[in-house]
Each structure stands twice: as C-alpha cells, then as structure tokens.
C-alpha cells in the first residue's frame, strides 16, 4: 500500500512539474523577448520551448520508474511535442493554446464513443485501482465526457478572448483546479458504488 502511494505521489509530481516550470518561466520572462536570427520570441514561446523537453523528460522518468506508459500519457506527450514544436518553430502561440482543447475533445470523444458501444474505457483504465460497480463507472464516464467537452469549450473561450497572461493563469491553476474539484464531486458516487476503505 505504501509503495503504491509513493508511486502515485511520484507520478503526480512528474505530471505537475513541467506545468509549474512553464508557469514560472512565463512569469520570469513576461514582457521580455529573445531575438534569434532576427525573429522575436515572447515569454509564452520561451516558456513553451522549455516546457516541451521537460515534459519529455518527466514522461521518460515516469516510464523508467513505473515500467510502462498509459495510452493517455503517450497521446498527451505526442500532442505536447507536436503542438509545442509548431508553436516554437512557427513562432505562433495559437498552436500551444489550442492544444488543451484538442486533448480534451479527443478524451471526451473517446469516452463517449466507448459508452455508445457499451464499453467504459475509464473503467478499463482505472478499474484495478478503484474497484466499483458498473453503474458507478457509467455515471462517472458520462460526467467525465461532459466535463472534458466543457473544458475544451472553456479553453477556446479563454484563449480567444483573453490575454496570454490570463490564459497562462487559467491553464496552470484553472484547469488543474477544475480537475481537482471534479474528482472531489465524484466522491459520493465512489462512496455509493465503490469499495472505499473507511478512514
């Protein structure tokens, strides 16, 4: 139990570290530009250029520690690398800002597709770690699909209508806070349908 808990803490730290580094670099370089071969790169582009390799590194460390990567991790890393590279090489921050939208739409679509086929991919992914009745997984699966589509819509609204700084704060704290709040709100379902240990 302790070993699993430590592994989960390490995995969580590896997932959040690149995001924190991205935020800190953006704040540090805010208002500052770097000129390379006559092209100006603003703070968001600079932060992206540092975020991508750190994301690759943290994923590699996670793979080394756990011995495997989930499909979600592979998909996320692929999109980060592709859209991060487009952002830096084309010097266009729109690509990186669109990345969360695309990730959330893909996740929401995959979950919805599975539910329509009578399969729950979230249950397949997390069922071993969180034993729960099928009815509970159905509820969480439907809620999670709606949640991902809502996040995708919200990200589009924020990056298209607000400043880059506002979007960075939203990406760093808003999206993370939304995920945490969503998980907290699912506790009654997990309590009702799952086999949770009493504290």
Coordinates of C-alpha atoms in Angstrom, one line a residue:
X1 CA 0.0 0.0 0.0
X2 CA 2.8 2.4 1.0
X3 CA 4.7 1.6 -2.2
X4 CA 1.7 2.3 -4.4
X5 CA 1.1 5.5 -2.5
X6 CA 4.7 6.6 -3.1
X7 CA 4.5 5.7 -6.7
X8 CA 1.3 7.7 -7.2
X9 CA 2.8 10.7 -5.5
X10 CA 5.9 10.5 -7.7
X11 CA 3.7 10.2 -10.8
X12 CA 1.6 13.2 -9.8
X13 CA 4.8 15.2 -9.1
X14 CA 6.2 14.3 -12.5
X15 CA 2.9 15.3 -14.2
X16 CA 2.7 18.7 -12.5
X17 CA 6.4 19.7 -12.5
X18 CA 6.5 20.7 -16.3
X19 CA 3.4 22.8 -15.8
X20 CA 4.9 24.6 -12.9
X21 CA 8.1 25.2 -14.8
X22 CA 6.1 26.5 -17.7
X23 CA 4.3 28.9 -15.4
X24 CA 7.5 30.1 -13.6
X25 CA 9.4 30.7 -16.9
X26 CA 6.5 32.6 -18.3
X27 CA 6.3 34.9 -15.2
X28 CA 10.0 35.3 -15.2
X29 CA 10.2 36.3 -18.8
X30 CA 7.0 38.2 -19.0
X31 CA 7.5 41.3 -21.1
X32 CA 10.9 40.1 -22.3
X33 CA 11.7 38.9 -25.8
X34 CA 14.5 36.9 -27.2
X35 CA 15.8 37.6 -30.7
X36 CA 17.1 34.6 -32.6
X37 CA 18.1 35.0 -36.3
X38 CA 16.2 38.2 -36.4
X39 CA 12.9 36.8 -35.0
X40 CA 11.4 37.9 -31.7
X41 CA 10.1 35.2 -29.3
X42 CA 7.9 36.4 -26.5
X43 CA 7.6 34.9 -23.0
X44 CA 4.9 32.4 -23.9
X45 CA 7.0 31.0 -26.8
X46 CA 10.1 30.8 -24.5
X47 CA 8.1 29.0 -21.8
X48 CA 6.8 26.5 -24.4
X49 CA 10.3 25.9 -25.6
X50 CA 11.3 24.9 -22.1
X51 CA 8.1 23.1 -21.2
X52 CA 8.3 20.6 -24.1
X53 CA 11.7 19.0 -23.2
X54 CA 10.8 19.0 -19.5
X55 CA 7.5 17.1 -20.4
X56 CA 9.5 14.6 -22.4
X57 CA 12.0 14.2 -19.5
X58 CA 9.3 13.8 -16.9
X59 CA 7.4 11.2 -19.0
X60 CA 10.7 9.3 -19.6
X61 CA 11.3 9.3 -15.8
X62 CA 7.8 8.1 -15.2
X63 CA 8.3 5.3 -17.7
X64 CA 11.6 4.3 -16.0
X65 CA 10.0 4.3 -12.5
X66 CA 6.7 2.5 -13.4
X67 CA 8.0 0.4 -16.3
X68 CA 5.1 1.5 -18.6
X69 CA 3.2 4.4 -20.0
X70 CA -0.6 4.6 -20.4
X71 CA -2.2 5.4 -23.7
X72 CA -3.3 8.7 -22.2
X73 CA 0.3 9.6 -21.3
X74 CA 1.5 8.7 -24.8
X75 CA -1.3 10.7 -26.5
X76 CA -0.7 13.7 -24.3
X77 CA 3.1 13.7 -24.8
X78 CA 2.6 13.3 -28.6
X79 CA 0.3 16.3 -28.8
X80 CA 2.6 18.4 -26.5
X81 CA 5.6 17.7 -28.7
X82 CA 3.7 18.3 -32.0
X83 CA 1.9 21.5 -30.9
X84 CA 4.9 22.7 -28.9
X85 CA 7.2 22.3 -31.9
X86 CA 4.7 24.1 -34.2
X87 CA 4.4 26.9 -31.6
X88 CA 8.2 27.5 -31.3
X89 CA 9.2 26.9 -35.0
X90 CA 6.4 29.0 -36.4
X91 CA 6.6 31.5 -33.6
X92 CA 2.8 31.3 -33.2
X93 CA 1.4 30.8 -29.7
X94 CA -2.0 29.8 -31.0
X95 CA -0.9 26.2 -31.6
X96 CA 0.0 25.8 -27.9
X97 CA -3.1 27.5 -26.7
X98 CA -5.3 25.1 -28.9
X99 CA -3.5 22.0 -27.5
X100 CA -5.7 21.6 -24.4
X101 CA -8.8 22.0 -26.5
X102 CA -7.8 19.2 -28.8
X103 CA -6.7 16.9 -25.9
X104 CA -10.0 17.4 -24.1
X105 CA -12.1 16.9 -27.2
X106 CA -10.2 13.7 -28.0
X107 CA -10.7 12.4 -24.4
X108 CA -14.3 13.3 -24.4
X109 CA -14.9 11.8 -27.8
X110 CA -13.2 8.5 -26.9
X111 CA -15.2 8.2 -23.7
X112 CA -18.4 9.0 -25.5
X113 CA -17.7 6.5 -28.3
X114 CA -17.0 3.8 -25.7
X115 CA -20.2 4.5 -23.8
X116 CA -22.2 4.3 -27.1
X117 CA -20.6 0.9 -27.8
X118 CA -21.5 -0.3 -24.3
X119 CA -17.9 0.0 -23.1
X120 CA -16.4 2.2 -20.4
X121 CA -12.8 3.0 -21.2
X122 CA -12.4 4.8 -17.9
X123 CA -13.3 1.6 -16.0
X124 CA -10.8 -0.3 -18.1
X125 CA -8.2 2.3 -17.3
X126 CA -8.8 2.7 -13.6
X127 CA -10.9 -0.3 -12.5
X128 CA -8.0 -2.1 -10.9
X129 CA -7.0 0.9 -8.8
X130 CA -10.6 1.8 -7.9
X131 CA -13.0 -1.2 -7.7
X132 CA -16.5 0.0 -8.3
X133 CA -19.8 -1.4 -9.7
X134 CA -20.6 -0.9 -13.4
X135 CA -23.4 1.6 -12.5
X136 CA -20.9 3.8 -10.8
X137 CA -18.5 3.7 -13.7
X138 CA -21.3 4.6 -16.1
X139 CA -22.2 7.7 -14.1
X140 CA -18.6 8.8 -13.8
X141 CA -17.9 8.0 -17.5
X142 CA -20.9 10.2 -18.7
X143 CA -19.9 13.0 -16.3
X144 CA -16.3 12.9 -17.4
X145 CA -17.2 13.1 -21.1
X146 CA -19.3 16.2 -20.5
X147 CA -16.5 17.6 -18.3
X148 CA -13.9 17.2 -21.0
X149 CA -16.1 18.8 -23.6
X150 CA -16.8 21.7 -21.2
X151 CA -13.1 22.2 -20.5
X152 CA -12.4 22.2 -24.3
X153 CA -15.1 24.9 -24.8
X154 CA -13.9 27.0 -21.9
X155 CA -10.2 26.8 -23.1
X156 CA -11.4 28.1 -26.5
X157 CA -13.3 31.0 -24.9
X158 CA -10.4 32.0 -22.7
X159 CA -7.5 31.9 -25.2
X160 CA -9.6 33.6 -27.9
X161 CA -11.0 36.4 -25.7
X162 CA -8.3 37.0 -23.0
X163 CA -4.7 37.9 -22.9
X164 CA -1.8 35.4 -23.0
X165 CA -1.1 36.1 -19.3
X166 CA -4.8 35.4 -18.4
X167 CA -4.7 32.1 -20.4
X168 CA -1.4 31.0 -18.7
X169 CA -3.0 31.5 -15.3
X170 CA -6.1 29.7 -16.5
X171 CA -4.1 26.8 -17.8
X172 CA -1.9 26.5 -14.7
X173 CA -4.5 27.0 -12.0
X174 CA -7.9 27.0 -13.6
X175 CA -7.7 23.7 -15.4
X176 CA -5.9 22.0 -12.5
X177 CA -8.4 23.3 -10.0
X178 CA -11.3 22.2 -12.2
X179 CA -10.0 18.6 -12.4
X180 CA -9.5 18.5 -8.6
X181 CA -13.0 19.9 -8.0
X182 CA -14.4 17.4 -10.4
X183 CA -12.8 14.5 -8.6
X184 CA -14.0 15.7 -5.2
X185 CA -17.5 15.9 -6.6
X186 CA -17.4 12.3 -7.7
X187 CA -16.8 11.1 -4.1
X188 CA -20.5 10.4 -3.4
X189 CA -20.6 8.1 -6.5
X190 CA -17.4 6.3 -5.5
X191 CA -18.7 6.0 -2.0
X192 CA -22.1 4.6 -3.1
X193 CA -20.9 2.2 -5.8
X194 CA -17.2 1.5 -4.8
X195 CA -15.4 -0.4 -2.2
X196 CA -13.7 2.5 -0.4
X197 CA -11.9 1.9 2.8
X198 CA -13.2 3.8 5.8
X199 CA -10.7 6.2 7.2

